[in-house]
XYZ file of N, CA and C in Angstrom:
591
model
N 35.047 2.542 4.711
C 34.733 1.201 4.020
C 35.356 0.840 2.951
N 36.099 1.705 2.711
C 37.610 1.684 1.420
C 38.237 0.388 2.112
N 38.881 0.921 3.381
C 39.689 -0.236 3.995
C 39.156 -1.569 4.531
N 38.050 -1.087 4.775
C 37.309 -2.300 5.450
C 37.580 -3.465 4.422
N 37.063 -2.739 2.987
C 36.366 -3.671 1.651
C 38.364 -4.597 1.220
N 39.256 -3.227 1.280
C 40.489 -4.231 1.149
C 41.105 -5.119 2.258
N 40.565 -5.164 3.157
C 40.890 -6.768 4.333
C 40.202 -7.368 3.877
N 39.201 -7.494 3.116
C 38.437 -8.204 2.769
C 37.187 -8.869 4.039
N 36.974 -7.424 4.461
C 35.637 -8.108 5.616
C 34.145 -7.651 4.501
N 33.422 -8.403 4.604
C 32.348 -8.782 4.252
C 30.934 -8.131 4.794
N 31.518 -8.029 6.382
C 29.880 -7.901 7.351
C 30.126 -6.323 8.467
N 29.497 -5.447 8.041
C 30.094 -3.814 8.460
C 28.570 -4.066 9.353
N 29.182 -3.344 10.520
C 27.784 -3.239 11.373
C 27.651 -1.205 11.478
N 27.306 -0.467 11.195
C 27.082 0.823 10.947
C 26.792 1.310 9.715
N 27.085 2.675 9.164
C 27.078 3.687 9.803
C 25.865 4.087 10.683
N 25.645 5.396 11.487
C 24.388 4.971 12.567
C 23.909 6.086 11.617
N 24.174 7.160 10.665
C 23.067 8.255 10.438
C 22.842 7.939 8.787
N 22.219 8.370 8.505
C 21.412 7.894 7.062
C 22.501 8.390 6.410
N 23.077 9.797 6.608
C 23.348 10.479 5.580
C 25.003 9.931 4.733
N 25.476 9.229 5.519
C 26.596 8.522 5.503
C 26.390 6.954 4.390
N 25.464 6.764 4.299
C 25.333 5.271 3.421
C 25.138 5.615 1.937
N 24.808 7.020 1.659
C 25.436 7.009 -0.190
C 26.297 7.150 -0.061
N 27.134 7.150 0.692
C 28.676 7.810 0.288
C 29.587 6.104 0.357
N 29.107 5.370 0.984
C 29.564 3.971 0.890
C 28.709 3.082 0.323
N 27.344 3.782 -0.725
C 26.748 2.804 -1.439
C 27.756 1.635 -2.229
N 28.322 2.667 -3.290
C 29.226 1.940 -4.365
C 29.978 0.857 -4.274
N 30.837 1.053 -3.085
C 31.771 0.035 -2.741
C 31.401 -0.977 -1.641
N 30.043 -1.063 -1.582
C 29.452 -1.862 -0.801
C 28.905 -2.865 -1.879
N 28.037 -2.541 -2.786
C 27.848 -3.285 -3.990
C 29.105 -3.943 -4.763
N 29.915 -2.722 -4.808
C 31.182 -3.573 -5.654
C 31.633 -4.980 -5.135
N 31.926 -4.840 -3.891
C 32.718 -5.933 -2.933
C 31.455 -6.838 -2.275
N 30.565 -6.998 -2.652
C 29.775 -7.418 -1.964
C 29.840 -8.031 -0.846
N 29.640 -6.369 -0.099
C 29.425 -6.609 1.134
C 28.383 -6.423 1.567
N 28.285 -6.643 3.093
C 26.670 -6.499 4.067
C 27.221 -5.252 4.713
N 26.097 -4.567 4.636
C 25.943 -3.140 5.650
C 24.912 -2.944 6.711
N 24.960 -3.474 7.885
C 23.426 -3.167 8.698
C 23.854 -1.446 9.597
N 22.619 -0.975 9.218
C 22.670 0.416 9.654
C 21.713 0.567 10.654
N 22.118 1.237 11.190
C 20.944 1.697 12.622
C 20.185 2.761 11.948
N 20.213 3.218 10.753
C 19.664 4.170 10.556
C 17.837 3.835 10.467
N 17.167 4.897 10.531
C 15.790 4.820 10.163
C 14.915 5.358 9.010
N 15.828 5.664 8.603
C 15.436 6.292 6.999
C 15.142 5.383 5.714
N 13.649 5.177 5.615
C 13.467 3.801 4.449
C 13.688 4.239 3.498
N 14.278 5.555 3.157
C 14.404 5.620 1.679
C 15.560 5.016 1.075
N 16.437 4.851 1.963
C 17.622 3.820 1.561
C 17.516 2.487 1.895
N 16.505 1.951 2.151
C 15.615 0.594 1.905
C 16.017 0.052 0.529
N 16.071 -1.083 0.514
C 16.143 -1.775 -0.801
C 17.709 -1.606 -1.805
N 18.386 -1.191 -1.060
C 19.484 -0.793 -1.631
C 20.364 -2.071 -1.837
N 20.999 -2.629 -2.708
C 21.919 -4.065 -2.548
C 22.987 -3.903 -1.457
N 22.635 -4.851 -0.429
C 24.334 -5.334 0.543
C 23.648 -4.352 1.947
N 22.628 -3.342 1.806
C 22.227 -2.647 2.967
C 21.337 -2.648 3.583
N 21.074 -2.854 5.193
C 19.911 -3.332 5.794
C 19.813 -2.426 6.712
N 18.715 -1.891 6.869
C 18.240 -0.662 7.951
C 17.620 -1.480 9.288
N 17.970 -1.445 10.636
C 17.747 -1.920 11.737
C 17.327 -0.922 12.957
N 16.895 0.354 12.652
C 16.588 1.401 13.292
C 15.637 1.364 13.412
N 14.488 1.969 14.622
C 13.097 2.393 14.607
C 12.234 3.449 13.533
N 11.743 2.645 12.872
C 11.352 3.518 11.963
C 10.067 4.218 12.096
N 9.982 5.774 11.625
C 9.236 6.684 11.960
C 7.561 6.098 11.758
N 7.656 5.672 10.276
C 6.168 4.794 9.990
C 5.798 4.367 10.795
N 6.093 3.416 11.413
C 5.655 2.377 12.430
C 5.324 3.221 13.708
N 6.072 3.788 13.976
C 5.905 4.951 15.199
C 4.777 5.915 14.870
N 4.546 6.304 13.786
C 3.541 7.474 13.902
C 2.183 6.328 13.504
N 1.889 5.678 12.909
C 1.361 4.680 12.672
C 0.463 4.158 13.730
N 1.588 3.541 14.741
C 1.072 2.948 16.226
C 0.529 4.647 17.132
N 1.122 5.623 17.098
C 0.805 6.479 17.636
C -0.779 7.345 16.946
N -0.984 7.524 16.002
C -2.288 7.579 15.423
C -3.460 6.946 15.960
N -3.036 5.512 15.608
C -4.068 4.482 16.144
C -4.718 4.427 17.423
N -3.682 4.679 18.167
C -3.927 4.542 19.287
C -4.719 5.978 19.805
N -4.325 7.215 19.641
C -4.825 8.420 19.658
C -6.604 8.435 18.967
N -6.535 7.870 17.847
C -8.079 7.545 17.436
C -8.879 6.665 18.290
N -8.156 5.961 18.572
C -8.851 4.745 19.453
C -9.531 5.385 20.716
N -8.874 6.580 20.913
C -9.250 7.303 22.378
C -10.169 8.549 22.257
N -10.519 8.544 20.951
C -11.258 9.804 20.742
C -10.750 10.977 20.057
N -9.492 11.017 19.771
C -9.007 11.964 19.505
C -8.391 12.138 18.073
N -9.172 13.129 17.366
C -8.878 12.565 15.762
C -8.383 13.969 15.269
N -8.080 15.118 15.492
C -7.574 15.821 15.202
C -5.647 16.754 15.529
N -4.984 16.417 14.442
C -3.543 16.514 14.906
C -2.729 17.159 13.888
N -1.984 17.875 15.038
C -0.849 18.941 14.732
C 0.643 18.638 14.778
N 1.896 19.061 14.445
C 2.889 18.609 14.498
C 3.438 19.959 14.490
N 3.985 20.267 15.675
C 5.915 21.270 15.868
C 6.890 20.142 15.687
N 7.910 20.806 14.509
C 8.597 20.040 14.362
C 10.252 20.594 14.106
N 11.424 20.246 14.178
C 12.179 20.640 13.570
C 12.126 21.096 12.264
N 12.599 22.123 11.824
C 12.866 22.786 10.201
C 13.755 22.092 9.598
N 14.121 20.684 9.447
C 15.358 19.681 9.196
C 14.372 18.865 8.278
N 15.247 17.967 7.496
C 14.558 16.507 6.327
C 14.240 15.974 7.462
N 14.086 15.722 8.783
C 13.660 14.750 9.710
C 12.595 15.164 9.963
N 11.851 16.471 10.394
C 10.890 17.291 10.758
C 10.331 17.192 9.624
N 10.482 17.561 8.714
C 9.482 17.386 7.494
C 9.377 16.412 6.878
N 9.825 14.938 7.297
C 9.432 13.557 6.824
C 8.461 13.258 7.974
N 8.889 13.480 9.399
C 7.818 12.971 10.065
C 6.410 13.649 9.819
N 6.577 15.095 9.395
C 5.197 15.512 9.340
C 4.368 15.182 8.199
N 5.500 15.130 6.655
C 4.709 13.998 5.996
C 4.146 12.563 6.085
N 4.680 12.388 6.813
C 4.228 10.726 7.713
C 2.691 11.065 8.212
N 2.878 12.125 9.004
C 1.801 12.057 9.951
C 0.648 12.593 9.002
N 0.777 13.706 8.288
C -0.453 13.663 7.616
C -1.025 13.141 7.092
N 0.162 12.141 5.738
C -0.491 10.731 5.302
C -1.415 9.566 6.069
N -0.488 9.566 7.076
C -1.748 8.212 8.257
C -2.739 9.026 8.515
N -3.043 10.448 9.217
C -4.039 10.791 9.649
C -4.979 10.476 8.121
N -4.685 11.161 7.146
C -5.562 10.759 6.129
C -6.205 9.603 5.996
N -5.044 8.570 6.041
C -5.735 7.317 5.940
C -6.460 6.662 6.879
N -6.370 7.091 7.736
C -7.313 6.714 9.407
C -8.080 7.835 9.352
N -8.629 8.365 8.583
C -9.986 9.460 8.603
C -10.040 10.382 9.807
N -8.927 11.296 10.053
C -8.762 12.066 11.092
C -8.495 13.402 10.540
N -8.384 13.989 11.156
C -8.265 15.370 10.450
C -6.666 15.616 11.067
N -6.127 16.632 10.073
C -4.907 17.336 9.916
C -4.829 18.699 10.047
N -4.647 19.213 10.847
C -4.922 20.741 11.712
C -3.807 21.346 10.806
N -2.392 21.000 11.110
C -1.132 22.181 10.452
C 0.002 21.494 10.773
N 1.119 21.766 10.161
C 2.699 21.551 10.705
C 3.023 22.867 10.639
N 3.627 22.729 11.635
C 4.338 24.515 12.542
C 5.765 23.772 12.554
N 6.907 24.071 11.664
C 8.456 24.175 12.062
C 9.507 25.246 12.222
N 10.404 24.854 13.726
C 11.305 26.245 14.051
C 12.732 25.862 13.120
N 13.371 26.711 13.189
C 14.917 26.759 12.737
C 15.757 27.021 13.866
N 15.257 27.556 15.019
C 16.326 27.552 16.311
C 15.086 27.762 17.529
N 15.870 28.492 18.607
C 15.059 29.028 19.867
C 14.294 29.991 19.549
N 14.605 30.581 18.772
C 14.053 32.094 18.878
C 12.526 31.444 17.956
N 12.650 30.630 17.375
C 11.182 30.607 16.407
C 9.940 29.715 17.637
N 10.653 29.401 18.472
C 9.773 28.280 19.297
C 8.510 29.587 19.819
N 8.258 30.635 20.414
C 7.201 31.044 20.627
C 6.363 31.553 19.585
N 6.744 31.854 18.445
C 5.810 32.142 17.375
C 5.199 30.878 16.770
N 6.202 29.770 16.631
C 5.343 28.421 16.268
C 4.481 27.854 17.359
N 4.933 27.957 18.694
C 3.999 27.379 19.928
C 2.459 28.364 19.887
N 2.480 29.210 19.673
C 1.429 30.568 19.499
C 0.382 30.053 18.307
N 1.252 30.290 17.065
C 0.529 29.330 15.938
C -0.199 27.912 15.975
N 0.480 26.963 16.662
C -0.240 25.453 16.479
C -1.290 25.720 17.707
N -1.028 26.227 18.840
C -2.374 26.238 19.695
C -3.481 27.131 18.834
N -3.477 27.797 18.249
C -4.635 28.672 17.759
C -5.083 28.323 16.277
N -3.970 27.301 16.109
C -4.480 27.057 14.577
C -5.542 25.886 14.408
N -6.716 26.099 13.053
C -7.953 25.258 13.401
C -8.242 25.071 11.341
N -9.327 24.632 11.593
C -9.690 24.044 10.163
C -11.320 24.292 10.212
N -11.815 24.301 8.910
C -13.297 24.407 8.925
C -13.434 22.844 8.637
N -14.780 22.798 9.074
C -15.312 21.364 8.437
C -15.882 21.489 6.822
N -15.880 20.516 6.483
C -15.927 20.481 4.802
C -17.643 21.136 4.563
N -18.156 20.851 5.801
C -19.857 21.111 5.000
C -20.110 22.803 5.382
N -19.230 23.537 6.638
C -19.141 24.517 6.670
C -18.533 25.085 5.433
N -17.338 24.722 4.627
C -16.815 25.330 3.580
C -17.834 25.336 2.357
N -17.959 24.053 1.909
C -19.059 23.939 0.829
C -20.418 24.814 1.001
N -21.010 25.212 2.411
C -21.943 25.674 2.232
C -21.854 27.285 2.012
N -20.867 27.904 2.408
C -20.223 29.330 2.295
C -19.994 29.230 0.804
N -19.430 28.483 -0.225
C -19.404 28.029 -1.607
C -20.544 28.492 -2.243
N -21.677 27.450 -2.288
C -22.804 27.726 -2.356
C -23.277 28.752 -2.144
N -23.376 29.564 -1.342
C -24.182 30.841 -0.914
C -22.630 32.259 -1.143
N -22.204 31.785 -2.029
C -21.162 32.539 -2.621
C -21.069 33.865 -1.460
N -20.712 33.450 -0.435
C -19.807 34.396 0.635
C -18.570 34.440 0.313
N -18.055 35.478 0.509
C -16.899 35.850 0.468
C -15.877 35.289 1.590
N -17.215 35.892 2.994
C -16.699 35.145 4.492
C -17.785 34.496 4.710
N -17.419 32.920 5.555
C -18.401 32.648 6.132
C -19.263 32.513 7.162
N -18.215 33.554 8.228
C -19.017 33.758 9.151
C -18.560 32.686 9.916
N -17.932 32.438 10.515
C -17.339 31.028 11.172
C -17.699 31.324 12.742
N -18.587 30.452 13.209
C -18.780 30.413 14.609
C -17.499 29.474 15.732
N -17.015 29.987 16.811
C -16.052 29.224 17.602
C -16.538 27.728 17.463
N -17.624 27.336 17.571
C -18.113 25.719 17.591
C -17.560 25.093 16.165
N -17.770 25.928 15.157
C -17.500 25.477 13.887
C -16.205 25.007 13.653
N -15.518 25.492 14.787
C -13.789 25.285 14.194
C -13.505 24.403 15.140
N -12.341 23.797 14.313
C -11.591 22.337 14.236
C -10.545 22.821 15.260
N -10.173 22.358 16.368
C -8.596 22.792 16.978
C -8.499 21.636 17.044
N -6.481 21.496 17.437
C -5.796 20.120 17.507
C -6.651 19.453 18.621
N -6.373 18.254 18.674
C -6.256 17.809 20.251
C -5.417 17.000 20.483
N -5.029 16.676 19.515
C -3.140 15.689 19.720
C -1.847 16.563 18.902
N -0.994 17.199 19.363
C -0.114 17.748 18.956
C 1.765 16.856 19.071
N 1.810 16.274 17.774
C 3.246 15.343 17.718
C 4.380 16.753 17.756
N 5.477 16.243 19.178
C 6.527 17.035 18.938
C 7.582 16.355 18.566
N 8.346 15.857 17.632
C 9.343 14.930 17.777
C 10.736 15.453 17.919
N 10.762 15.937 19.386
C 12.363 16.377 19.706
C 12.534 16.038 21.048
N 13.463 16.390 21.562
C 13.450 16.004 23.105
C 14.534 16.698 23.870
N 14.842 16.522 25.302
C 15.580 17.407 25.805
C 14.939 18.716 26.044
N 16.095 19.872 26.158
C 16.184 21.173 26.776
C 14.689 21.623 25.489
N 14.574 21.604 24.285
C 13.731 22.012 23.056
C 12.858 21.211 23.450
N 12.365 20.068 23.822
C 10.928 19.992 24.469
C 10.650 20.636 25.396
N 11.270 20.914 26.445
C 11.068 21.385 27.580
C 10.415 23.162 26.906
N 11.262 23.792 26.375
C 10.924 24.940 25.993
C 9.435 24.870 25.134
N 9.481 24.057 24.358
C 8.397 24.232 23.055
C 6.878 24.070 24.370
N 7.387 22.570 25.135
C 6.080 22.586 25.870
C 5.856 23.610 27.164
N 6.695 24.819 27.284
C 6.229 25.705 28.158
C 5.655 27.287 27.366
N 6.375 26.884 25.750
C 5.740 28.002 24.964
C 4.407 27.470 24.886
N 4.226 26.359 24.289
C 2.675 26.174 24.373
C 1.351 26.460 25.703
N 2.190 25.788 26.687
C 1.028 26.488 28.015
C 0.983 27.786 28.061
N 2.263 28.960 27.876
C 1.838 29.831 27.891
C 1.027 30.627 26.874
N 0.879 29.987 25.601
C 0.470 30.490 24.630
C -1.273 29.934 24.728
N -1.470 29.376 25.530
C -2.939 28.150 25.699
C -3.725 29.038 26.500
N -3.843 29.899 25.899
C -4.536 31.221 26.856
C -6.006 30.647 27.258
N -6.759 30.037 26.064
C -8.412 29.774 25.871
C -8.166 28.321 26.451
N -7.389 27.571 27.201
C -6.999 26.614 27.600
C -7.885 25.446 27.069
N -7.655 25.688 25.874
C -7.499 24.147 24.877
C -7.310 22.479 25.316
N -8.218 21.813 25.080
C -8.069 20.527 25.439
C -7.272 19.794 24.401
N -6.203 19.480 24.717
C -4.998 18.836 23.846
C -4.026 17.850 24.399
N -3.631 17.085 23.520
C -2.142 16.080 24.407
C -1.100 16.191 23.403
N -0.129 16.010 24.283
C 1.058 16.525 23.386
C 1.711 14.732 23.553
N 2.092 14.492 22.402
C 2.890 13.298 22.067
C 4.037 13.543 21.519
N 4.746 11.884 21.233
C 6.339 12.213 20.880
C 6.656 11.412 20.371
N 7.628 11.059 19.694
C 8.232 9.694 18.737
C 9.456 9.100 19.597
N 10.008 8.116 19.543
C 11.100 7.542 20.772
C 12.297 8.779 20.847
N 12.121 9.586 20.210
C 13.224 10.639 20.559
C 12.890 10.863 22.366
N 11.806 10.646 22.880
C 11.264 10.926 24.120
C 12.021 10.022 24.867
N 12.628 9.028 24.673
C 13.429 7.893 25.181
C 14.590 8.437 25.654
N 14.902 9.263 26.351
C 15.734 9.809 26.636
C 15.917 10.234 28.356
N 16.951 10.377 28.691
C 16.805 10.823 30.674
C 16.437 12.311 30.587
N 16.562 13.003 29.713
C 16.664 14.207 29.887
C 15.037 14.332 29.590
N 14.424 13.910 28.805
C 13.476 14.495 28.403
C 12.347 13.809 29.691
């Protein structure tokens, strides 16, 4: 970016990854340059001279959640990589589901392929308890509410923002651990737009 500034270049297309943008921010501002980045990290928006043209996760999640709720699927979970992207997508999903009066069941994160078995098993079996059941248990001062299976709310939509080989392994692990044959839909982000997926 310094070389481009020295050559008096005023418009730069790139970088692709958001991690590079903070490193060039001062040079862009000082030299009154315009940078058009393919990043989808909205935390970097509104920086002087930096424009983003990536596919924004907030928009994707908004459309996914709206669509699933319109089809009667209100109970969401996410199985994502344990990195900045996975944590961010999880936060966006939680906020969007809450805003749209859906139920957020759980977030599960994996570091590597060894984690996929246990995280897949946990996400299939995770549930939440309706507020009415929880409140009646508190009023009765019960230490244990004595939940019936029909009182548990399981995921009916699982978001997996992953592609390729990892996605295949995750789906296989979920299928293996879905011994109760729970009915849920697996959905993805724009990362599914890949020939390997």
